[in-house]
Amino acid sequence: MAKAASLADELYGKLKADIMSGAILPGSKLPSQKDIADSEDVSRTVVREAVARLEAQGYAVSRQGSGVYVSEGARYRAFQVTREELTELSDIIKLLEMRLAIETEMAGLAAARRDQDDVVAMRLALKRMRDASDDSAASALADTQFHMAVARATKNDYFVRFIDFLGVRLVPPRSLYLRDQPELAHADYACKVHGEHEAVLSAIVRMDIAGAREAARQHMMESLMRHSELSDAIGTADAAG
């Protein structure tokens, strides 16, 4: 069973790579399960599982009585960030590196284009974050709401859609960073993160574009540095053990 699952994983990866590279074009019909099984020297069970995964991920669509076809928008489904991927520090660090550039420019645009409703929404999110400092889940939700308010202030729907797509993945889980640290460490962490957000809001309120960019960049750099240092510490401890 494990071998079949491994073969299905390999076949799924190969078919997906062919779709993403354009070797199998959008809208084109996939070979029959028998043909794939013969060409790849695997069982039809393996093929069925691999093709089912392609369909589940949106890369292919089954048409009754006709066969399985590559989705027209398959190549635009490549970017995904699932919650399951963000259980390790290394994955969180990768996401923070990407957000560093995005959040910096997003804050600058928000400072240039924000209106009073945007400011009210940001302030409300920060109040919720401060009030929930001892509740990591509620604090993370308020943190996400703050970034969504900044995204809306850009008046660029693509920023809004991107931040909405990340959702709770936007905020690295405090429990992963602090692990077995005492409650005082959690309180200090919440206070520091809140202060970083306050700096972003202050610049946006003043419509200080350069200041907003710098505050957002500093916030992301601090988060990236915190998690990178923890990753290094864990790696050192594991090596010593």
mmCIF file of C-alpha atoms in Angstrom:
data_model
loop_
_atom_site.group_PDB
_atom_site.id
_atom_site.type_symbol
_atom_site.label_atom_id
_atom_site.label_comp_id
_atom_site.label_asym_id
_atom_site.label_seq_id
_atom_site.Cartn_x
_atom_site.Cartn_y
_atom_site.Cartn_z
ATOM 1 C CA MET A 1 0.000 0.000 0.000
ATOM 2 C CA ALA A 2 2.825 2.387 0.913
ATOM 3 C CA LYS A 3 4.563 1.635 -2.375
ATOM 4 C CA ALA A 4 1.378 2.350 -4.348
ATOM 5 C CA ALA A 5 0.941 5.646 -2.497
ATOM 6 C CA SER A 6 4.533 6.606 -3.274
ATOM 7 C CA LEU A 7 4.077 5.748 -6.942
ATOM 8 C CA ALA A 8 0.878 7.796 -7.033
ATOM 9 C CA ASP A 9 2.741 10.740 -5.498
ATOM 10 C CA GLU A 10 5.458 10.461 -8.132
ATOM 11 C CA LEU A 11 2.978 10.195 -10.999
ATOM 12 C CA TYR A 12 0.928 13.111 -9.671
ATOM 13 C CA GLY A 13 4.099 15.218 -9.466
ATOM 14 C CA LYS A 14 5.110 14.281 -13.008
ATOM 15 C CA LEU A 15 1.700 15.036 -14.518
ATOM 16 C CA LYS A 16 1.450 18.291 -12.584
ATOM 17 C CA ALA A 17 4.926 19.322 -13.778
ATOM 18 C CA ASP A 18 3.934 18.588 -17.376
ATOM 19 C CA ILE A 19 0.821 20.739 -16.964
ATOM 20 C CA MET A 20 2.700 23.608 -15.334
ATOM 21 C CA SER A 21 5.468 23.571 -17.944
ATOM 22 C CA GLY A 22 2.978 23.590 -20.795
ATOM 23 C CA ALA A 23 3.996 20.130 -22.013
ATOM 24 C CA ILE A 24 0.320 19.252 -21.570
ATOM 25 C CA LEU A 25 -1.668 22.282 -22.673
ATOM 26 C CA PRO A 26 -4.727 23.753 -20.912
ATOM 27 C CA GLY A 27 -7.923 22.299 -22.356
ATOM 28 C CA SER A 28 -6.192 19.249 -23.761
ATOM 29 C CA LYS A 29 -7.356 15.732 -22.977
ATOM 30 C CA LEU A 30 -5.186 13.555 -20.779
ATOM 31 C CA PRO A 31 -4.275 10.117 -22.151
ATOM 32 C CA SER A 32 -6.530 7.301 -20.949
ATOM 33 C CA GLN A 33 -5.747 5.674 -17.633
ATOM 34 C CA LYS A 34 -4.653 2.546 -19.511
ATOM 35 C CA ASP A 35 -2.289 4.500 -21.735
ATOM 36 C CA ILE A 36 -0.781 6.328 -18.762
ATOM 37 C CA ALA A 37 -0.420 3.062 -16.835
ATOM 38 C CA ASP A 38 1.333 1.453 -19.787
ATOM 39 C CA SER A 39 3.662 4.377 -20.522
ATOM 40 C CA GLU A 40 4.602 4.903 -16.860
ATOM 41 C CA ASP A 41 4.716 1.185 -16.013
ATOM 42 C CA VAL A 42 2.350 1.502 -13.063
ATOM 43 C CA SER A 43 -1.017 0.027 -12.164
ATOM 44 C CA ARG A 44 -4.281 1.669 -13.097
ATOM 45 C CA THR A 45 -4.960 2.081 -9.370
ATOM 46 C CA VAL A 46 -1.915 4.321 -9.154
ATOM 47 C CA VAL A 47 -3.106 6.290 -12.192
ATOM 48 C CA ARG A 48 -6.612 6.712 -10.766
ATOM 49 C CA GLU A 49 -5.210 8.099 -7.515
ATOM 50 C CA ALA A 50 -2.827 10.491 -9.271
ATOM 51 C CA VAL A 51 -5.530 11.779 -11.626
ATOM 52 C CA ALA A 52 -7.997 12.132 -8.744
ATOM 53 C CA ARG A 53 -5.472 14.379 -6.990
ATOM 54 C CA LEU A 54 -5.091 16.478 -10.138
ATOM 55 C CA GLU A 55 -8.854 16.960 -10.187
ATOM 56 C CA ALA A 56 -9.026 17.713 -6.463
ATOM 57 C CA GLN A 57 -6.343 20.387 -6.818
ATOM 58 C CA GLY A 58 -8.045 21.966 -9.824
ATOM 59 C CA TYR A 59 -5.464 20.982 -12.424
ATOM 60 C CA ALA A 60 -7.823 18.675 -14.302
ATOM 61 C CA VAL A 61 -11.551 18.211 -14.773
ATOM 62 C CA SER A 62 -13.486 15.070 -15.649
ATOM 63 C CA ARG A 63 -16.112 15.217 -18.380
ATOM 64 C CA GLN A 64 -18.579 12.362 -18.191
ATOM 65 C CA GLY A 65 -18.336 10.064 -21.184
ATOM 66 C CA SER A 66 -15.440 12.022 -22.650
ATOM 67 C CA GLY A 67 -12.437 11.726 -20.356
ATOM 68 C CA VAL A 68 -10.235 13.936 -18.186
ATOM 69 C CA TYR A 69 -9.047 17.320 -19.445
ATOM 70 C CA VAL A 70 -6.480 19.832 -18.217
ATOM 71 C CA SER A 71 -8.266 22.778 -16.621
ATOM 72 C CA GLU A 72 -8.146 25.988 -18.637
ATOM 73 C CA GLY A 73 -6.780 27.865 -15.636
ATOM 74 C CA ALA A 74 -4.548 25.061 -14.357
ATOM 75 C CA ARG A 75 -1.304 27.014 -14.659
ATOM 76 C CA TYR A 76 -2.727 29.783 -12.477
ATOM 77 C CA ARG A 77 -3.391 27.400 -9.592
ATOM 78 C CA ALA A 78 0.290 26.882 -8.881
ATOM 79 C CA PHE A 79 0.532 29.257 -5.924
ATOM 80 C CA GLN A 80 -0.890 27.837 -2.737
ATOM 81 C CA VAL A 81 -0.044 28.284 0.907
ATOM 82 C CA THR A 82 -1.880 25.756 3.037
ATOM 83 C CA ARG A 83 -2.158 25.768 6.817
ATOM 84 C CA GLU A 84 -0.514 22.350 6.860
ATOM 85 C CA GLU A 85 2.606 23.836 5.263
ATOM 86 C CA LEU A 86 3.069 26.350 8.060
ATOM 87 C CA THR A 87 3.754 23.951 10.915
ATOM 88 C CA GLU A 88 7.532 24.233 10.578
ATOM 89 C CA LEU A 89 9.653 27.307 11.212
ATOM 90 C CA SER A 90 11.405 26.969 7.858
ATOM 91 C CA ASP A 91 8.075 27.331 6.029
ATOM 92 C CA ILE A 92 7.049 30.348 8.100
ATOM 93 C CA ILE A 93 10.389 32.004 7.353
ATOM 94 C CA LYS A 94 9.822 31.534 3.611
ATOM 95 C CA LEU A 95 6.405 33.184 3.865
ATOM 96 C CA LEU A 96 7.817 36.066 5.914
ATOM 97 C CA GLU A 97 10.513 36.653 3.285
ATOM 98 C CA MET A 98 7.833 36.968 0.610
ATOM 99 C CA ARG A 99 5.641 39.209 2.765
ATOM 100 C CA LEU A 100 8.574 41.545 3.439
ATOM 101 C CA ALA A 101 8.373 43.031 -0.056
ATOM 102 C CA ILE A 102 4.590 42.905 -0.370
ATOM 103 C CA GLU A 103 3.753 44.455 2.997
ATOM 104 C CA THR A 104 6.324 47.222 2.555
ATOM 105 C CA GLU A 105 4.745 48.510 -0.659
ATOM 106 C CA MET A 106 1.234 47.857 0.592
ATOM 107 C CA ALA A 107 1.805 50.145 3.580
ATOM 108 C CA GLY A 108 3.211 52.859 1.325
ATOM 109 C CA LEU A 109 0.153 52.784 -0.927
ATOM 110 C CA ALA A 110 -2.132 52.755 2.103
ATOM 111 C CA ALA A 111 -0.444 55.902 3.413
ATOM 112 C CA ALA A 112 -0.980 57.614 0.071
ATOM 113 C CA ARG A 113 -4.602 56.563 -0.427
ATOM 114 C CA ARG A 114 -6.195 55.885 2.943
ATOM 115 C CA ASP A 115 -9.412 57.589 4.026
ATOM 116 C CA GLN A 116 -10.886 58.096 7.484
ATOM 117 C CA ASP A 117 -12.848 54.850 7.380
ATOM 118 C CA ASP A 118 -9.598 52.977 6.759
ATOM 119 C CA VAL A 119 -7.963 54.631 9.750
ATOM 120 C CA VAL A 120 -10.939 53.745 11.960
ATOM 121 C CA ALA A 121 -10.759 50.108 10.833
ATOM 122 C CA MET A 122 -7.023 49.917 11.572
ATOM 123 C CA ARG A 123 -7.431 51.493 14.992
ATOM 124 C CA LEU A 124 -10.271 49.109 15.852
ATOM 125 C CA ALA A 125 -8.159 46.110 14.835
ATOM 126 C CA LEU A 126 -5.268 47.317 16.994
ATOM 127 C CA LYS A 127 -7.612 47.813 19.957
ATOM 128 C CA ARG A 128 -8.841 44.252 19.536
ATOM 129 C CA MET A 129 -5.244 43.055 19.344
ATOM 130 C CA ARG A 130 -4.341 44.887 22.554
ATOM 131 C CA ASP A 131 -7.459 43.667 24.379
ATOM 132 C CA ALA A 132 -6.712 40.080 23.342
ATOM 133 C CA SER A 133 -3.016 40.123 24.257
ATOM 134 C CA ASP A 134 -3.484 37.088 26.525
ATOM 135 C CA ASP A 135 -5.468 35.139 23.919
ATOM 136 C CA SER A 136 -3.167 34.133 21.071
ATOM 137 C CA ALA A 137 -5.982 33.009 18.735
ATOM 138 C CA ALA A 138 -8.003 36.216 19.176
ATOM 139 C CA SER A 139 -4.851 38.308 18.892
ATOM 140 C CA ALA A 140 -3.886 36.570 15.648
ATOM 141 C CA LEU A 141 -7.365 37.249 14.228
ATOM 142 C CA ALA A 142 -7.115 40.948 15.149
ATOM 143 C CA ASP A 143 -3.625 41.034 13.621
ATOM 144 C CA THR A 144 -5.049 39.653 10.374
ATOM 145 C CA GLN A 145 -7.861 42.222 10.475
ATOM 146 C CA PHE A 146 -5.294 45.007 10.793
ATOM 147 C CA HIS A 147 -3.395 43.851 7.717
ATOM 148 C CA MET A 148 -6.683 43.502 5.831
ATOM 149 C CA ALA A 149 -7.561 47.092 6.748
ATOM 150 C CA VAL A 150 -4.174 48.229 5.415
ATOM 151 C CA ALA A 151 -4.805 46.255 2.218
ATOM 152 C CA ARG A 152 -8.213 47.915 1.738
ATOM 153 C CA ALA A 153 -6.622 51.319 2.268
ATOM 154 C CA THR A 154 -4.476 50.772 -0.842
ATOM 155 C CA LYS A 155 -7.688 50.868 -2.953
ATOM 156 C CA ASN A 156 -6.120 48.009 -4.911
ATOM 157 C CA ASP A 157 -8.309 44.923 -4.879
ATOM 158 C CA TYR A 158 -5.384 42.614 -5.598
ATOM 159 C CA PHE A 159 -3.801 43.422 -2.256
ATOM 160 C CA VAL A 160 -7.150 42.741 -0.558
ATOM 161 C CA ARG A 161 -7.540 39.423 -2.339
ATOM 162 C CA PHE A 162 -4.001 38.375 -1.514
ATOM 163 C CA ILE A 163 -4.310 39.200 2.187
ATOM 164 C CA ASP A 164 -7.721 37.504 2.258
ATOM 165 C CA PHE A 165 -6.160 34.448 0.599
ATOM 166 C CA LEU A 166 -3.478 34.211 3.281
ATOM 167 C CA GLY A 167 -6.047 34.652 6.047
ATOM 168 C CA VAL A 168 -4.875 33.158 9.339
ATOM 169 C CA ARG A 169 -1.698 32.002 7.588
ATOM 170 C CA LEU A 170 -0.734 35.669 7.602
ATOM 171 C CA VAL A 171 0.209 35.599 11.288
ATOM 172 C CA PRO A 172 2.856 33.101 12.455
ATOM 173 C CA PRO A 173 1.468 31.159 15.425
ATOM 174 C CA ARG A 174 2.788 32.619 18.664
ATOM 175 C CA SER A 175 2.933 29.138 20.188
ATOM 176 C CA LEU A 176 5.451 27.997 17.578
ATOM 177 C CA TYR A 177 7.760 30.941 18.239
ATOM 178 C CA LEU A 178 7.500 30.978 22.036
ATOM 179 C CA ARG A 179 7.058 27.232 22.491
ATOM 180 C CA ASP A 180 7.572 26.499 26.220
ATOM 181 C CA GLN A 181 8.272 30.086 27.282
ATOM 182 C CA PRO A 182 6.557 31.455 30.437
ATOM 183 C CA GLU A 183 3.481 33.687 30.334
ATOM 184 C CA LEU A 184 5.629 36.786 30.803
ATOM 185 C CA ALA A 185 7.379 36.051 27.508
ATOM 186 C CA HIS A 186 3.998 35.842 25.775
ATOM 187 C CA ALA A 187 2.996 39.213 27.221
ATOM 188 C CA ASP A 188 6.291 40.830 26.172
ATOM 189 C CA TYR A 189 5.929 39.381 22.673
ATOM 190 C CA ALA A 190 2.365 40.692 22.316
ATOM 191 C CA CYS A 191 3.466 44.148 23.494
ATOM 192 C CA LYS A 192 6.355 44.292 21.027
ATOM 193 C CA VAL A 193 4.244 43.152 18.072
ATOM 194 C CA HIS A 194 1.532 45.652 18.984
ATOM 195 C CA GLY A 195 4.120 48.434 19.049
ATOM 196 C CA GLU A 196 5.334 47.489 15.575
ATOM 197 C CA HIS A 197 1.772 47.724 14.269
ATOM 198 C CA GLU A 198 1.289 51.069 16.012
ATOM 199 C CA ALA A 199 4.286 52.434 14.116
ATOM 200 C CA VAL A 200 2.760 51.333 10.795
ATOM 201 C CA LEU A 201 -0.588 52.906 11.691
ATOM 202 C CA SER A 202 1.015 56.155 12.848
ATOM 203 C CA ALA A 203 2.794 56.626 9.518
ATOM 204 C CA ILE A 204 -0.342 55.772 7.531
ATOM 205 C CA VAL A 205 -2.411 58.259 9.557
ATOM 206 C CA ARG A 206 0.179 60.974 8.791
ATOM 207 C CA MET A 207 0.125 59.908 5.117
ATOM 208 C CA ASP A 208 3.892 59.482 5.427
ATOM 209 C CA ILE A 209 4.551 57.126 2.513
ATOM 210 C CA ALA A 210 8.248 56.571 3.176
ATOM 211 C CA GLY A 211 7.615 56.241 6.900
ATOM 212 C CA ALA A 212 4.852 53.670 6.363
ATOM 213 C CA ARG A 213 7.077 51.615 4.099
ATOM 214 C CA GLU A 214 9.904 51.704 6.626
ATOM 215 C CA ALA A 215 7.625 50.824 9.559
ATOM 216 C CA ALA A 216 6.101 47.894 7.668
ATOM 217 C CA ARG A 217 9.526 46.725 6.550
ATOM 218 C CA GLN A 218 10.835 46.971 10.103
ATOM 219 C CA HIS A 219 7.859 44.982 11.400
ATOM 220 C CA MET A 220 8.438 42.209 8.888
ATOM 221 C CA MET A 221 12.203 42.225 9.442
ATOM 222 C CA GLU A 222 11.686 41.901 13.196
ATOM 223 C CA SER A 223 9.352 38.949 12.713
ATOM 224 C CA LEU A 224 11.712 37.335 10.223
ATOM 225 C CA MET A 225 14.676 37.839 12.558
ATOM 226 C CA ARG A 226 12.801 36.389 15.549
ATOM 227 C CA HIS A 227 11.871 33.233 13.714
ATOM 228 C CA SER A 228 15.264 32.870 11.994
ATOM 229 C CA GLU A 229 17.063 33.106 15.343
ATOM 230 C CA LEU A 230 14.731 30.500 16.823
ATOM 231 C CA SER A 231 15.312 28.215 13.839
ATOM 232 C CA ASP A 232 19.081 28.541 14.280
ATOM 233 C CA ALA A 233 18.779 27.836 18.018
ATOM 234 C CA ILE A 234 16.697 24.715 17.429
ATOM 235 C CA GLY A 235 19.146 23.521 14.781
ATOM 236 C CA THR A 236 22.058 23.997 17.174
ATOM 237 C CA ALA A 237 20.236 22.174 19.958
ATOM 238 C CA ASP A 238 19.341 19.271 17.663
ATOM 239 C CA ALA A 239 22.955 18.997 16.487
ATOM 240 C CA ALA A 240 24.207 18.993 20.064
ATOM 241 C CA GLY A 241 21.681 16.329 21.046
#
